[in-house]
Short mmCIF file of the C-alpha atoms (twelve columns), coordinates in Angstrom:
data_MODEL
# 
_entry.id   MODEL 
# 
loop_
_atom_site.group_PDB 
_atom_site.id 
_atom_site.type_symbol 
_atom_site.label_atom_id 
_atom_site.label_alt_id 
_atom_site.label_comp_id 
_atom_site.label_asym_id 
_atom_site.label_seq_id 
_atom_site.Cartn_x 
_atom_site.Cartn_y 
_atom_site.Cartn_z 
_atom_site.pdbx_PDB_model_num 
ATOM 1   C CA . MET A 1   25.926  -26.801 16.446  1 
ATOM 2   C CA . LYS A 2   26.495  -27.313 12.687  1 
ATOM 3   C CA . LEU A 3   25.738  -24.973 10.627  1 
ATOM 4   C CA . TYR A 4   25.461  -24.550 6.648   1 
ATOM 5   C CA . ILE A 5   25.732  -20.776 5.565   1 
ATOM 6   C CA . ALA A 6   23.955  -19.831 2.234   1 
ATOM 7   C CA . GLY A 7   24.596  -17.008 0.220   1 
ATOM 8   C CA . LYS A 8   26.954  -15.180 -2.554  1 
ATOM 9   C CA . VAL A 9   30.215  -16.755 -3.170  1 
ATOM 10  C CA . GLY A 10  31.647  -13.857 -5.490  1 
ATOM 11  C CA . LYS A 11  34.902  -12.362 -4.805  1 
ATOM 12  C CA . ASN A 12  32.588  -9.545  -4.898  1 
ATOM 13  C CA . SER A 13  29.922  -9.750  -2.258  1 
ATOM 14  C CA . GLN A 14  29.515  -7.749  0.514   1 
ATOM 15  C CA . PHE A 15  32.582  -8.952  2.382   1 
ATOM 16  C CA . GLY A 16  34.771  -8.437  -0.713  1 
ATOM 17  C CA . THR A 17  36.447  -11.838 -0.231  1 
ATOM 18  C CA . HIS A 18  35.282  -15.944 -1.564  1 
ATOM 19  C CA . HIS A 19  35.877  -17.091 2.075   1 
ATOM 20  C CA . TRP A 20  34.027  -14.321 4.285   1 
ATOM 21  C CA . ARG A 21  31.886  -17.928 6.057   1 
ATOM 22  C CA . ASP A 22  35.005  -18.036 8.459   1 
ATOM 23  C CA . ASN A 23  34.899  -14.483 9.810   1 
ATOM 24  C CA . PHE A 24  31.238  -14.046 10.174  1 
ATOM 25  C CA . VAL A 25  30.856  -17.764 11.636  1 
ATOM 26  C CA . GLU A 26  33.827  -16.781 14.486  1 
ATOM 27  C CA . THR A 27  31.528  -13.256 14.798  1 
ATOM 28  C CA . LEU A 28  28.079  -15.268 15.487  1 
ATOM 29  C CA . ALA A 29  29.770  -18.009 17.541  1 
ATOM 30  C CA . ASN A 30  31.351  -14.772 20.106  1 
ATOM 31  C CA . ALA A 31  27.956  -12.946 19.654  1 
ATOM 32  C CA . SER A 32  25.943  -16.316 20.418  1 
ATOM 33  C CA . GLY A 33  28.381  -17.581 23.206  1 
ATOM 34  C CA . LEU A 34  27.836  -21.089 21.294  1 
ATOM 35  C CA . SER A 35  29.713  -23.758 19.979  1 
ATOM 36  C CA . LEU A 36  29.460  -23.145 15.823  1 
ATOM 37  C CA . THR A 37  30.993  -24.922 13.397  1 
ATOM 38  C CA . HIS A 38  30.155  -24.971 9.391   1 
ATOM 39  C CA . LEU A 39  30.466  -26.736 6.478   1 
ATOM 40  C CA . ASP A 40  31.747  -24.275 3.344   1 
ATOM 41  C CA . PRO A 41  30.358  -25.225 0.326   1 
ATOM 42  C CA . LEU A 42  33.796  -23.876 -1.161  1 
ATOM 43  C CA . ALA A 43  35.803  -26.816 0.715   1 
ATOM 44  C CA . TYR A 44  35.206  -29.218 -1.819  1 
ATOM 45  C CA . GLU A 45  35.635  -27.382 -5.337  1 
ATOM 46  C CA . GLY A 46  39.512  -26.028 -5.213  1 
ATOM 47  C CA . ASP A 47  41.006  -29.552 -6.364  1 
ATOM 48  C CA . ARG A 48  38.222  -30.475 -9.221  1 
ATOM 49  C CA . GLU A 49  37.029  -28.938 -12.242 1 
ATOM 50  C CA . TYR A 50  33.463  -27.412 -12.426 1 
ATOM 51  C CA . ASP A 51  30.620  -29.280 -12.518 1 
ATOM 52  C CA . PRO A 52  27.295  -27.956 -11.866 1 
ATOM 53  C CA . GLN A 53  25.576  -31.279 -10.427 1 
ATOM 54  C CA . PHE A 54  28.394  -31.767 -8.227  1 
ATOM 55  C CA . VAL A 55  27.702  -28.224 -7.233  1 
ATOM 56  C CA . PHE A 56  24.152  -28.876 -6.510  1 
ATOM 57  C CA . ASP A 57  24.621  -32.532 -5.215  1 
ATOM 58  C CA . LYS A 58  26.987  -31.470 -2.849  1 
ATOM 59  C CA . ASP A 59  24.891  -27.912 -1.187  1 
ATOM 60  C CA . CYS A 60  22.421  -30.566 -0.852  1 
ATOM 61  C CA . TRP A 61  24.429  -33.395 1.047   1 
ATOM 62  C CA . LEU A 62  25.989  -30.710 3.460   1 
ATOM 63  C CA . ILE A 63  23.068  -28.598 4.204   1 
ATOM 64  C CA . ASN A 64  21.205  -32.122 5.014   1 
ATOM 65  C CA . GLN A 65  24.013  -33.025 7.404   1 
ATOM 66  C CA . VAL A 66  23.595  -29.448 9.410   1 
ATOM 67  C CA . ASP A 67  21.682  -28.289 12.685  1 
ATOM 68  C CA . CYS A 68  20.536  -24.906 10.681  1 
ATOM 69  C CA . VAL A 69  21.058  -23.282 7.951   1 
ATOM 70  C CA . ILE A 70  21.807  -19.428 7.886   1 
ATOM 71  C CA . VAL A 71  21.100  -17.271 4.456   1 
ATOM 72  C CA . TYR A 72  22.695  -14.166 4.215   1 
ATOM 73  C CA . LEU A 73  20.424  -11.967 2.319   1 
ATOM 74  C CA . SER A 74  22.827  -9.624  0.708   1 
ATOM 75  C CA . ASP A 75  20.948  -7.311  -2.045  1 
ATOM 76  C CA . ASP A 76  22.412  -9.329  -4.299  1 
ATOM 77  C CA . ILE A 77  21.900  -12.999 -3.599  1 
ATOM 78  C CA . SER A 78  22.516  -15.297 -5.805  1 
ATOM 79  C CA . VAL A 79  20.393  -18.322 -7.576  1 
ATOM 80  C CA . GLY A 80  22.277  -21.137 -5.199  1 
ATOM 81  C CA . GLY A 81  21.410  -18.659 -2.491  1 
ATOM 82  C CA . SER A 82  17.562  -18.599 -2.662  1 
ATOM 83  C CA . GLN A 83  17.378  -22.629 -3.795  1 
ATOM 84  C CA . GLU A 84  19.144  -22.992 -1.121  1 
ATOM 85  C CA . MET A 85  16.416  -21.510 1.451   1 
ATOM 86  C CA . LEU A 86  14.078  -24.069 -0.584  1 
ATOM 87  C CA . ILE A 87  16.460  -27.041 -0.281  1 
ATOM 88  C CA . ALA A 88  16.751  -25.981 3.387   1 
ATOM 89  C CA . LYS A 89  12.344  -26.350 4.019   1 
ATOM 90  C CA . TYR A 90  12.167  -29.576 1.617   1 
ATOM 91  C CA . LEU A 91  15.271  -30.835 4.466   1 
ATOM 92  C CA . ARG A 92  13.341  -29.404 7.411   1 
ATOM 93  C CA . LYS A 93  16.183  -27.396 8.511   1 
ATOM 94  C CA . PRO A 94  15.837  -24.008 10.391  1 
ATOM 95  C CA . LEU A 95  16.482  -21.346 8.624   1 
ATOM 96  C CA . ILE A 96  17.259  -18.008 9.792   1 
ATOM 97  C CA . GLY A 97  17.341  -15.150 7.461   1 
ATOM 98  C CA . LEU A 98  19.956  -12.354 7.675   1 
ATOM 99  C CA . ALA A 99  18.450  -9.485  6.117   1 
ATOM 100 C CA . PRO A 100 19.762  -5.827  6.560   1 
ATOM 101 C CA . LYS A 101 17.589  -3.118  8.385   1 
ATOM 102 C CA . GLU A 102 16.989  -0.643  4.867   1 
ATOM 103 C CA . GLY A 103 18.249  -3.102  2.682   1 
ATOM 104 C CA . LYS A 104 16.420  -5.042  -0.361  1 
ATOM 105 C CA . PHE A 105 14.905  -7.260  1.880   1 
ATOM 106 C CA . ASN A 106 14.315  -5.962  4.813   1 
ATOM 107 C CA . LYS A 107 12.961  -2.237  4.876   1 
ATOM 108 C CA . SER A 108 11.281  -0.100  7.301   1 
ATOM 109 C CA . GLU A 109 9.677   1.736   4.446   1 
ATOM 110 C CA . LYS A 110 8.808   0.167   1.012   1 
ATOM 111 C CA . GLU A 111 5.729   1.552   -1.501  1 
ATOM 112 C CA . HIS A 112 4.169   -0.555  -2.885  1 
ATOM 113 C CA . LEU A 113 1.451   -0.518  -5.735  1 
ATOM 114 C CA . ALA A 114 1.058   3.243   -4.775  1 
ATOM 115 C CA . LYS A 115 0.620   2.260   -0.363  1 
ATOM 116 C CA . VAL A 116 3.484   3.128   1.719   1 
ATOM 117 C CA . ILE A 117 4.581   -0.648  3.666   1 
ATOM 118 C CA . LYS A 118 6.131   -0.256  7.457   1 
ATOM 119 C CA . ASP A 119 8.622   -2.919  8.436   1 
ATOM 120 C CA . TYR A 120 8.398   -4.490  5.092   1 
ATOM 121 C CA . ILE A 121 9.522   -8.292  4.777   1 
ATOM 122 C CA . ASP A 122 10.162  -9.493  1.387   1 
ATOM 123 C CA . PRO A 123 7.414   -12.288 1.109   1 
ATOM 124 C CA . PHE A 124 10.124  -15.110 -0.460  1 
ATOM 125 C CA . VAL A 125 12.189  -14.326 2.977   1 
ATOM 126 C CA . TYR A 126 9.370   -13.574 5.186   1 
ATOM 127 C CA . ALA A 127 7.547   -17.240 3.820   1 
ATOM 128 C CA . THR A 128 10.205  -19.116 3.746   1 
ATOM 129 C CA . CYS A 129 12.342  -18.081 7.018   1 
ATOM 130 C CA . ASP A 130 12.024  -19.321 10.082  1 
ATOM 131 C CA . VAL A 131 12.578  -16.187 11.643  1 
ATOM 132 C CA . VAL A 132 14.219  -12.503 9.791   1 
ATOM 133 C CA . CYS A 133 17.252  -10.922 11.426  1 
ATOM 134 C CA . ALA A 134 18.517  -7.427  10.869  1 
ATOM 135 C CA . ASP A 135 22.171  -7.874  12.739  1 
ATOM 136 C CA . MET A 136 24.736  -10.244 14.305  1 
ATOM 137 C CA . GLU A 137 22.553  -9.854  17.671  1 
ATOM 138 C CA . GLU A 138 19.555  -10.687 16.504  1 
ATOM 139 C CA . MET A 139 21.162  -14.355 14.348  1 
ATOM 140 C CA . ALA A 140 22.555  -14.630 18.177  1 
ATOM 141 C CA . ASN A 141 19.510  -14.598 20.026  1 
ATOM 142 C CA . ALA A 142 17.999  -17.376 17.340  1 
ATOM 143 C CA . LEU A 143 21.157  -19.550 17.318  1 
ATOM 144 C CA . ARG A 144 20.176  -19.533 21.199  1 
ATOM 145 C CA . ASN A 145 16.522  -20.075 20.840  1 
ATOM 146 C CA . LEU A 146 15.928  -22.037 17.085  1 
ATOM 147 C CA . PRO A 147 12.704  -22.084 16.071  1 
ATOM 148 C CA . SER A 148 10.799  -24.910 14.212  1 
ATOM 149 C CA . PRO A 149 11.404  -24.986 10.748  1 
ATOM 150 C CA . LYS A 150 8.566   -24.726 8.635   1 
ATOM 151 C CA . THR A 151 8.456   -27.145 5.708   1 
ATOM 152 C CA . ILE A 152 8.964   -27.665 1.773   1 
ATOM 153 C CA . SER A 153 5.076   -27.836 3.162   1 
ATOM 154 C CA . ILE A 154 4.801   -23.908 2.929   1 
ATOM 155 C CA . ILE A 155 4.328   -24.201 -1.032  1 
ATOM 156 C CA . ASP A 156 0.980   -26.308 -0.635  1 
ATOM 157 C CA . ASP A 157 -0.646  -24.185 2.023   1 
ATOM 158 C CA . GLY A 158 0.006   -21.109 -0.252  1 
ATOM 159 C CA . ILE A 159 -1.620  -22.974 -2.801  1 
ATOM 160 C CA . GLU A 160 -4.308  -23.847 -0.518  1 
ATOM 161 C CA . ARG A 161 -4.359  -20.545 0.723   1 
ATOM 162 C CA . MET A 162 -5.179  -19.242 -2.287  1 
ATOM 163 C CA . GLU A 163 -7.894  -22.024 -3.622  1 
ATOM 164 C CA . LYS A 164 -9.918  -20.929 -0.470  1 
ATOM 165 C CA . GLN A 165 -9.867  -17.688 -1.726  1 
ATOM 166 C CA . GLN A 166 -11.441 -18.158 -5.256  1 
# 
């Protein structure tokens, strides 16, 4: 199964390296028992000058080729990672979110407008991800049972639901 792993690229990521995806996919392959490969977004950038259009084009092209997109929802996820989530929806790719428990996007409890929300999942993560996982074991299970992907129509559907409430 071909994967695209979206998430923070910088060496200051939680993993402390630019190339954290290799170990991430290896750990996930061992946990799932699946044959996994990933199309590394950094593999195409080392031998060229920085070109922002190329970075965007390349990521769209890579996401188009995979069976599933996984987004690592670190507390400091980049704009690029969140945009890759919507690109996955546009391209009708299953999107699995890894949101560690008690991180910014997945909490046992969160206060919102003076109310305590139990089992909080960030609304944008909830709406775009086909499944949200807290750890590698849940991720492995999600890959073994890939969900049907939501599509970019989630945006029109949300607008329509709101218009019906007016």
